[in-house]
Tab-separated table of C-alpha atoms and ligand atoms in Angstrom:
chain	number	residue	atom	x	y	z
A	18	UNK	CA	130.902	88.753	97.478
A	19	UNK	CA	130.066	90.055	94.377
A	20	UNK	CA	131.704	93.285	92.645
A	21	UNK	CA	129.189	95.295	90.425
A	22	UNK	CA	130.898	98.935	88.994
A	23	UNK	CA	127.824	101.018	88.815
A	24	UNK	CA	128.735	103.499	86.156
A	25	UNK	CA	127.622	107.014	88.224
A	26	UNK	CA	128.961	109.443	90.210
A	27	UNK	CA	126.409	110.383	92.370
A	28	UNK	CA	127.197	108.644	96.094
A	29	UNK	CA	123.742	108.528	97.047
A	30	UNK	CA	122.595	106.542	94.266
A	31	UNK	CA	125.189	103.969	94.751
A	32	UNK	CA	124.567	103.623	98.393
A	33	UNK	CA	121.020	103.436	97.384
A	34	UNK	CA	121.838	100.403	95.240
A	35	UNK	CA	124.159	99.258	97.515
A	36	UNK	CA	121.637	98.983	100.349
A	37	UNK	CA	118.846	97.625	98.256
A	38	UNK	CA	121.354	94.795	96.554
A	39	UNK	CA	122.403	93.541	100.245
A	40	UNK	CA	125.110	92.707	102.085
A	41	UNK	CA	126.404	89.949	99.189
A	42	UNK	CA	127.112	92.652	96.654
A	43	UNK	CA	129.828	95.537	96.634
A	44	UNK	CA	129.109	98.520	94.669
A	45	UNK	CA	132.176	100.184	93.087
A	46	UNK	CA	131.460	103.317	91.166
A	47	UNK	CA	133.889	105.154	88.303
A	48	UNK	CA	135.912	107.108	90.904
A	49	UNK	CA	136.731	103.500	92.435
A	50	UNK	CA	138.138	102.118	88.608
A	51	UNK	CA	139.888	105.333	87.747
A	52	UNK	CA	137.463	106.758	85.096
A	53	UNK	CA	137.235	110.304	86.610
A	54	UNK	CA	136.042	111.796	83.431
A	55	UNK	CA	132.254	112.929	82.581
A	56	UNK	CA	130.709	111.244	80.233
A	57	UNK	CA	128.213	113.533	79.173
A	58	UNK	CA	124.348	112.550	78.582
A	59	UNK	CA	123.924	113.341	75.116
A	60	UNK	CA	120.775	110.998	73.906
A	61	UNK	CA	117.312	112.513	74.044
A	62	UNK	CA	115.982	109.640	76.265
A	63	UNK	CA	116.282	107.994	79.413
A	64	UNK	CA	117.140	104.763	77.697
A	65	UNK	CA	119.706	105.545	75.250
A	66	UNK	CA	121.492	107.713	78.291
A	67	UNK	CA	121.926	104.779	80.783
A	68	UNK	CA	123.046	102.317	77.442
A	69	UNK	CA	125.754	105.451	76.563
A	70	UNK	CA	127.320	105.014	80.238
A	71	UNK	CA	127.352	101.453	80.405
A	72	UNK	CA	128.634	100.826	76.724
A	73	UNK	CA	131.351	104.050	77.597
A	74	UNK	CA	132.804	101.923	80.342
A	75	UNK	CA	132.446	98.203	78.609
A	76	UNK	CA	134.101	100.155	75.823
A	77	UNK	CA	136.719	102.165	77.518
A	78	UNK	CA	137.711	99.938	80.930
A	79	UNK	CA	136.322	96.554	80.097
A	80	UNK	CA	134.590	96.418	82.526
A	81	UNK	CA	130.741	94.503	83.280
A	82	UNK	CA	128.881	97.181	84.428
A	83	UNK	CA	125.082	98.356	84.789
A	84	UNK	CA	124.488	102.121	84.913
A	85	UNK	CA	121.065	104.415	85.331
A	86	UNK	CA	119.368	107.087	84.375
A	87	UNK	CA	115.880	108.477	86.115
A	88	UNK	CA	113.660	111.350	85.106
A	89	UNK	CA	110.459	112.922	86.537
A	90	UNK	CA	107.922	113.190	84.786
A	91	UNK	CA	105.017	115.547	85.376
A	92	UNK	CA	101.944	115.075	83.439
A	93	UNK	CA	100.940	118.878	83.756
A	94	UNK	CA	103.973	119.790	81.987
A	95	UNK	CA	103.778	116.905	79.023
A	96	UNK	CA	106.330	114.671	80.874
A	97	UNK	CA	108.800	117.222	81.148
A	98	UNK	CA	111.527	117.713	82.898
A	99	UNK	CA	112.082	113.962	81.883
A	100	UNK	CA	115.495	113.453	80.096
A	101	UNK	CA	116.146	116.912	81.439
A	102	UNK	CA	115.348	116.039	85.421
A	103	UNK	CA	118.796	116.967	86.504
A	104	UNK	CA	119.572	120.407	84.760
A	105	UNK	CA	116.120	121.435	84.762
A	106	UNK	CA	117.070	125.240	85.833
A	107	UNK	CA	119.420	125.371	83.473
A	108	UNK	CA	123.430	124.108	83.998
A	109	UNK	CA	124.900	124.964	86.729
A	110	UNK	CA	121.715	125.026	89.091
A	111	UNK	CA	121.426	122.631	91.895
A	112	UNK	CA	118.631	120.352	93.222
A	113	UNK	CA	117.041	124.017	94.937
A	114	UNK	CA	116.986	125.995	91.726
A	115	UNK	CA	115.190	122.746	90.179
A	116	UNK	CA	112.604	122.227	92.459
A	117	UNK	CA	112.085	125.925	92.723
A	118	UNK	CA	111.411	126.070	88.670
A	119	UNK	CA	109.394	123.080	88.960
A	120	UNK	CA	107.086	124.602	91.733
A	121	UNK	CA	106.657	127.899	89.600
A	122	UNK	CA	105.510	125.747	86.974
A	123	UNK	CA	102.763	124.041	88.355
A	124	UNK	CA	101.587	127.197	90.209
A	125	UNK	CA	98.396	126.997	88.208
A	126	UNK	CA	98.397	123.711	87.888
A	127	UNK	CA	95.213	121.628	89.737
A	128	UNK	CA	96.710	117.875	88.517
A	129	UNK	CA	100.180	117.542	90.682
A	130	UNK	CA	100.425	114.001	89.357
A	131	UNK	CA	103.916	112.558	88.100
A	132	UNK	CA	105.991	109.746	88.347
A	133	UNK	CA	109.639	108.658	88.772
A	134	UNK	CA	111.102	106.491	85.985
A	135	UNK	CA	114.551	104.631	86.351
A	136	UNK	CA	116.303	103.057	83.323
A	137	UNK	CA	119.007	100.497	84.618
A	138	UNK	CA	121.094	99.501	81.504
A	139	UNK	CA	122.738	96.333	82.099
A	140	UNK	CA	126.169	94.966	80.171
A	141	UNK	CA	127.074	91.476	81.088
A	142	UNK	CA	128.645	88.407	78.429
A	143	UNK	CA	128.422	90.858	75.735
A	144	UNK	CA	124.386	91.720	76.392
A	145	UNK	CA	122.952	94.604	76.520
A	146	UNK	CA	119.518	94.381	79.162
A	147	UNK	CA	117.314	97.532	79.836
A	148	UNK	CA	115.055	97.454	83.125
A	149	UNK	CA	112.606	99.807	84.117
A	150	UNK	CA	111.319	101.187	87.459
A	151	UNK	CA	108.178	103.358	87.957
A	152	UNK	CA	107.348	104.900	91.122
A	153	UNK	CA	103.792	106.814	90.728
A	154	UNK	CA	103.084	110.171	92.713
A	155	UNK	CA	102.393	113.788	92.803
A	156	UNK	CA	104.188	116.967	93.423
A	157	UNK	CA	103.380	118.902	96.699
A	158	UNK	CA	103.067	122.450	96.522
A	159	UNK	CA	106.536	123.302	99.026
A	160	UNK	CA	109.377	121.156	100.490
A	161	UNK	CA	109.146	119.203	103.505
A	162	UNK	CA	111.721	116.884	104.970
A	163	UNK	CA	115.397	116.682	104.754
A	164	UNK	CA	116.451	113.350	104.001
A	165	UNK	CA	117.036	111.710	100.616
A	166	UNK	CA	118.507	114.158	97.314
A	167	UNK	CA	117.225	115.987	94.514
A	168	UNK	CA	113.468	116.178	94.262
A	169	UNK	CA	112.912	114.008	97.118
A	170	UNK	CA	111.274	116.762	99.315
A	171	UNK	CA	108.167	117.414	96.983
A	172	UNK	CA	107.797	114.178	95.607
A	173	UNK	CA	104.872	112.423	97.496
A	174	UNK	CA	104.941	108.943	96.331
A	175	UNK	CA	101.089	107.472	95.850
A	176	UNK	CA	99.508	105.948	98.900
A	177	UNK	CA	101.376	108.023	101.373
A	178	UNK	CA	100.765	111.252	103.305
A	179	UNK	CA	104.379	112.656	103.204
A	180	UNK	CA	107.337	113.532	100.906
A	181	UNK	CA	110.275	111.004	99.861
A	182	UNK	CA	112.613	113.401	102.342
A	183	UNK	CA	109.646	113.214	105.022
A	184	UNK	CA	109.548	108.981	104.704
A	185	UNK	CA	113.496	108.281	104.909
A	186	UNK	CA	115.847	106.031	103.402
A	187	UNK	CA	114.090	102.534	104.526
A	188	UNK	CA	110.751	103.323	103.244
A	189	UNK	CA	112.105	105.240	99.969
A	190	UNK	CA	114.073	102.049	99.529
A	191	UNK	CA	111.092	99.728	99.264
A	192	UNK	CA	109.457	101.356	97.102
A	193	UNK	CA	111.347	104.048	94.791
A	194	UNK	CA	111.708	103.701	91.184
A	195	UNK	CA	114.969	102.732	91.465
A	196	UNK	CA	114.094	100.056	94.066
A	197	UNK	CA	111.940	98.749	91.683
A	198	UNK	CA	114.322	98.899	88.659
A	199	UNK	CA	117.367	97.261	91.020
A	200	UNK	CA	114.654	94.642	92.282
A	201	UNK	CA	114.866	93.309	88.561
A	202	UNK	CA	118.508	93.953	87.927
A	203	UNK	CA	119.417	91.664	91.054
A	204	UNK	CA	116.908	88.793	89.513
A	205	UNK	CA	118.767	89.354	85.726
A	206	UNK	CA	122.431	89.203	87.309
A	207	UNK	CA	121.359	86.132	89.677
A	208	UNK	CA	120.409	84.165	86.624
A	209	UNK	CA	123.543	85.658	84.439
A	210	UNK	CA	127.812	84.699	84.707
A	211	UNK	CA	127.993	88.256	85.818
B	20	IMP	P1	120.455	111.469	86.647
B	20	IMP	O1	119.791	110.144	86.542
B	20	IMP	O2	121.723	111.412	87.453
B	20	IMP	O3	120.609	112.152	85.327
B	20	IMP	O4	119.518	112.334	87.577
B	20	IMP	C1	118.428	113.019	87.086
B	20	IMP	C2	117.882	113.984	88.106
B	20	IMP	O5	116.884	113.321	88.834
B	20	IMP	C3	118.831	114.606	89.112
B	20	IMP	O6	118.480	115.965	89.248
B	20	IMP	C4	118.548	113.893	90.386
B	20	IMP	O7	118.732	114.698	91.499
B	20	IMP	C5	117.098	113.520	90.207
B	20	IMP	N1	116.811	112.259	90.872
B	20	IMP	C6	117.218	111.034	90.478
B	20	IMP	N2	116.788	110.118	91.348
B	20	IMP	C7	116.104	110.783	92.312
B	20	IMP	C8	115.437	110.364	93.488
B	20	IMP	O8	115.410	109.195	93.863
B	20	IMP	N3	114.856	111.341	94.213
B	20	IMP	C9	114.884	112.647	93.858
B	20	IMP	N4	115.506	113.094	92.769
B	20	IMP	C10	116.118	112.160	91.998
């Protein structure tokens, strides 16, 4: 059995992970090594947010550690909310107020397209790897579903009929953007001393 900490708070990504990495892997997140600070995401991309996590707990704890960071982008709206996916209605909204703004935005909007992108920032023997996961789709114009988190219920991903919250947890699984992302982190750390 192998012990990963996955530098996030957020339960549902880590059982996410935890799921897609198998049963040979155990996923222990900061609340499990005692770092119950925040560590705020300061950087203006996706990339240097996930390395600022990871190199926070190499740094602080010592530990090996991968961490991630994922943004929507919309192409309507430039790539935005990107960097700033998760306080998108401002601080102190929650996943609702988000996808509310969002909706309101593309109101007039005839291309829905957008995507999911997942940085994974990987330290291990003093190396620094970035991997990427894209998951292509469009926005629908309300919710539908209840499963998965944040902006699962009005993200269609591309080739299906129905929302990430619509498709559930197996489906989502195979192919989110961070499916895709952890596909390549479990190939790095099988060919690394992790
Ligand atoms: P962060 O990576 O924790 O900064 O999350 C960025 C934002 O993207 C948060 O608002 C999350 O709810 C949202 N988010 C991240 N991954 C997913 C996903 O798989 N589905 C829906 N929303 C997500």
């Amino acid at each position: 059995m192998h012990v990963l900490v996955f530098a996030t708070n957020n339960p549902h990504k880590a059982r996410e992970i935890e799921q897609i990495l198998g049963p040979n892997f155990q996923v222990k997140t900061l609340k499990d090594i005692g770092c119950l600070e925040d560590i705020e995401e300061t950087e203006p991309t996706l990339e240097g947010n996930a390395l600022l996590k990871a190199r926070y707990v190499k740094e602080k704890y010592g530990y090996d550690c991968f961490s991630e960071d994922t943004g929507l982008e919309v192409a309507a709206l430039g790539g935005e909310p990107g960097v700033h996916t998760a306080r998108y209605a401002g601080p102190g909204r929650d996943a609702d107020d988000n996808i509310h703004l969002l909706l309101k935005n593309l109101e007039s909007e005839s291309d829905r397209s957008a995507r999911f992108r997942t940085i994974i920032a990987l330290i291990s023997d003093r190396q620094e790897t970035l991997l990427e996961g894209i998951c292509e789709g469009s926005i629908a114009t309300e919710k539908h579903g209840t499963g998965g988190f944040g902006y699962d219920p009005v993200f269609i991903p591309s080739g299906y009929d129905a929302t990430f919250a619509e498709l559930g947890e197996d489906v989502k699984n195979t192919i989110s953007h961070r499916a895709r992302a952890t596909a390549k982190l479990l190939e790095t750390i099988r060919n690394t001393a992790f």
